[in-house]
Amino acid sequence: MNEERLTKILLAPMRTEKTHRIADKSNQIAFKVLTTATKREIRKAVEKLFKVTVTNVQVINVRGKYMRHGQLDGYTKDWKKAYVRLAPGQDIDFAVGESA
């Protein structure tokens, strides 16, 4: 796999109440990823960027929602979400670069 592509696969971590609950319960982290990314590429990207061991990857294709603005109507873009399960005892800390 191309190293440059691996750095572009993960678009953003998902930080919602549901993802925090899943992270505490089953050591999974949710990411918004490229729509063309595969499970194998997502695993390699997380392991390379965060220096952790990934045990499982689950991928969900999220369909765009119907939106209407006055007379104009259409759909938002489709996107892909990945739930990445880390090995026991490992964690990703997103608060490293944030200031309080």
PDB file of C-alpha atoms in Angstrom:
ATOM      1  CA  MET A   1       0.000   0.000   0.000  1.00  0.00           C
ATOM      2  CA  ASN A   2       1.105   3.513  -0.748  1.00  0.00           C
ATOM      3  CA  GLU A   3       2.345   5.387   2.355  1.00  0.00           C
ATOM      4  CA  GLU A   4       0.885   8.675   1.100  1.00  0.00           C
ATOM      5  CA  ARG A   5      -2.573   7.109   0.713  1.00  0.00           C
ATOM      6  CA  LEU A   6      -2.418   5.689   4.241  1.00  0.00           C
ATOM      7  CA  THR A   7      -1.959   9.178   5.671  1.00  0.00           C
ATOM      8  CA  LYS A   8      -5.071  10.448   3.837  1.00  0.00           C
ATOM      9  CA  ILE A   9      -7.482   7.613   4.714  1.00  0.00           C
ATOM     10  CA  LEU A  10      -8.492   8.816   8.197  1.00  0.00           C
ATOM     11  CA  LEU A  11     -10.436  12.052   7.832  1.00  0.00           C
ATOM     12  CA  ALA A  12     -11.466  12.722  11.446  1.00  0.00           C
ATOM     13  CA  PRO A  13     -12.198  10.945  14.722  1.00  0.00           C
ATOM     14  CA  MET A  14     -15.884  10.766  15.619  1.00  0.00           C
ATOM     15  CA  ARG A  15     -16.459  12.338  19.029  1.00  0.00           C
ATOM     16  CA  THR A  16     -20.074  11.833  20.075  1.00  0.00           C
ATOM     17  CA  GLU A  17     -21.780  10.457  23.164  1.00  0.00           C
ATOM     18  CA  LYS A  18     -22.292   7.123  21.432  1.00  0.00           C
ATOM     19  CA  THR A  19     -18.637   6.770  20.403  1.00  0.00           C
ATOM     20  CA  HIS A  20     -17.442   7.683  23.922  1.00  0.00           C
ATOM     21  CA  ARG A  21     -19.749   5.023  25.367  1.00  0.00           C
ATOM     22  CA  ILE A  22     -18.439   2.425  22.895  1.00  0.00           C
ATOM     23  CA  ALA A  23     -14.831   3.433  23.600  1.00  0.00           C
ATOM     24  CA  ASP A  24     -15.301   2.918  27.338  1.00  0.00           C
ATOM     25  CA  LYS A  25     -17.218  -0.342  26.969  1.00  0.00           C
ATOM     26  CA  SER A  26     -15.347  -2.236  24.243  1.00  0.00           C
ATOM     27  CA  ASN A  27     -12.136  -0.271  23.510  1.00  0.00           C
ATOM     28  CA  GLN A  28     -13.307   0.862  20.056  1.00  0.00           C
ATOM     29  CA  ILE A  29     -12.591   4.181  18.370  1.00  0.00           C
ATOM     30  CA  ALA A  30     -14.759   5.583  15.545  1.00  0.00           C
ATOM     31  CA  PHE A  31     -13.290   7.422  12.564  1.00  0.00           C
ATOM     32  CA  LYS A  32     -14.709   9.141   9.514  1.00  0.00           C
ATOM     33  CA  VAL A  33     -12.767   7.642   6.578  1.00  0.00           C
ATOM     34  CA  LEU A  34     -12.539   7.918   2.798  1.00  0.00           C
ATOM     35  CA  THR A  35     -15.398   6.244   0.960  1.00  0.00           C
ATOM     36  CA  THR A  36     -12.892   4.216  -1.090  1.00  0.00           C
ATOM     37  CA  ALA A  37     -10.961   2.900   1.934  1.00  0.00           C
ATOM     38  CA  THR A  38     -10.890  -0.823   2.687  1.00  0.00           C
ATOM     39  CA  LYS A  39     -10.698  -2.521   6.082  1.00  0.00           C
ATOM     40  CA  ARG A  40      -7.078  -3.493   5.492  1.00  0.00           C
ATOM     41  CA  GLU A  41      -6.107   0.095   4.601  1.00  0.00           C
ATOM     42  CA  ILE A  42      -7.921   1.482   7.652  1.00  0.00           C
ATOM     43  CA  ARG A  43      -6.112  -1.001   9.917  1.00  0.00           C
ATOM     44  CA  LYS A  44      -2.702  -0.094   8.467  1.00  0.00           C
ATOM     45  CA  ALA A  45      -3.431   3.653   8.684  1.00  0.00           C
ATOM     46  CA  VAL A  46      -4.445   3.516  12.371  1.00  0.00           C
ATOM     47  CA  GLU A  47      -1.476   1.323  13.294  1.00  0.00           C
ATOM     48  CA  LYS A  48       0.946   3.625  11.447  1.00  0.00           C
ATOM     49  CA  LEU A  49      -0.392   6.974  12.668  1.00  0.00           C
ATOM     50  CA  PHE A  50      -1.104   6.115  16.312  1.00  0.00           C
ATOM     51  CA  LYS A  51       1.416   3.288  16.954  1.00  0.00           C
ATOM     52  CA  VAL A  52      -1.218   0.882  18.332  1.00  0.00           C
ATOM     53  CA  THR A  53      -2.295  -2.678  17.542  1.00  0.00           C
ATOM     54  CA  VAL A  54      -5.689  -3.078  15.858  1.00  0.00           C
ATOM     55  CA  THR A  55      -7.596  -6.325  16.414  1.00  0.00           C
ATOM     56  CA  ASN A  56     -10.787  -5.646  14.411  1.00  0.00           C
ATOM     57  CA  VAL A  57     -12.266  -3.121  11.965  1.00  0.00           C
ATOM     58  CA  GLN A  58     -15.976  -2.670  11.242  1.00  0.00           C
ATOM     59  CA  VAL A  59     -17.049  -0.405   8.387  1.00  0.00           C
ATOM     60  CA  ILE A  60     -20.401   1.304   7.865  1.00  0.00           C
ATOM     61  CA  ASN A  61     -21.489   3.137   4.717  1.00  0.00           C
ATOM     62  CA  VAL A  62     -23.684   6.074   5.741  1.00  0.00           C
ATOM     63  CA  ARG A  63     -26.107   7.292   3.108  1.00  0.00           C
ATOM     64  CA  GLY A  64     -26.641  11.001   2.572  1.00  0.00           C
ATOM     65  CA  LYS A  65     -29.771  12.576   4.004  1.00  0.00           C
ATOM     66  CA  TYR A  66     -32.496  14.223   1.958  1.00  0.00           C
ATOM     67  CA  MET A  67     -32.336  18.003   2.396  1.00  0.00           C
ATOM     68  CA  ARG A  68     -34.534  20.768   1.078  1.00  0.00           C
ATOM     69  CA  HIS A  69     -33.830  24.496   0.983  1.00  0.00           C
ATOM     70  CA  GLY A  70     -36.852  26.335  -0.385  1.00  0.00           C
ATOM     71  CA  GLN A  71     -37.496  24.959  -3.860  1.00  0.00           C
ATOM     72  CA  LEU A  72     -34.075  23.315  -4.124  1.00  0.00           C
ATOM     73  CA  ASP A  73     -33.804  19.750  -2.924  1.00  0.00           C
ATOM     74  CA  GLY A  74     -31.120  17.098  -2.950  1.00  0.00           C
ATOM     75  CA  TYR A  75     -29.001  14.822  -0.816  1.00  0.00           C
ATOM     76  CA  THR A  76     -25.957  15.370   1.361  1.00  0.00           C
ATOM     77  CA  LYS A  77     -22.859  13.355   0.480  1.00  0.00           C
ATOM     78  CA  ASP A  78     -22.527   9.685   1.354  1.00  0.00           C
ATOM     79  CA  TRP A  79     -19.683   8.907   3.760  1.00  0.00           C
ATOM     80  CA  LYS A  80     -18.017   6.003   5.500  1.00  0.00           C
ATOM     81  CA  LYS A  81     -17.526   5.348   9.207  1.00  0.00           C
ATOM     82  CA  ALA A  82     -15.068   2.839  10.683  1.00  0.00           C
ATOM     83  CA  TYR A  83     -15.106   1.357  14.182  1.00  0.00           C
ATOM     84  CA  VAL A  84     -11.582   0.241  15.086  1.00  0.00           C
ATOM     85  CA  ARG A  85     -11.091  -2.135  18.026  1.00  0.00           C
ATOM     86  CA  LEU A  86      -7.725  -1.805  19.757  1.00  0.00           C
ATOM     87  CA  ALA A  87      -5.796  -4.536  21.519  1.00  0.00           C
ATOM     88  CA  PRO A  88      -6.378  -4.763  25.289  1.00  0.00           C
ATOM     89  CA  GLY A  89      -4.401  -2.191  27.254  1.00  0.00           C
ATOM     90  CA  GLN A  90      -3.915   0.183  24.300  1.00  0.00           C
ATOM     91  CA  ASP A  91      -5.491   3.597  23.877  1.00  0.00           C
ATOM     92  CA  ILE A  92      -5.453   6.596  21.555  1.00  0.00           C
ATOM     93  CA  ASP A  93      -5.272   9.951  23.317  1.00  0.00           C
ATOM     94  CA  PHE A  94      -6.711  12.734  21.124  1.00  0.00           C
ATOM     95  CA  ALA A  95      -6.231  15.405  23.812  1.00  0.00           C
ATOM     96  CA  VAL A  96      -2.437  15.535  23.412  1.00  0.00           C
ATOM     97  CA  GLY A  97      -2.424  18.588  21.136  1.00  0.00           C
ATOM     98  CA  GLU A  98      -5.357  20.411  22.742  1.00  0.00           C
ATOM     99  CA  SER A  99      -4.969  23.152  25.318  1.00  0.00           C
ATOM    100  CA  ALA A 100      -7.345  23.370  28.270  1.00  0.00           C
TER     101      ALA A 100
END
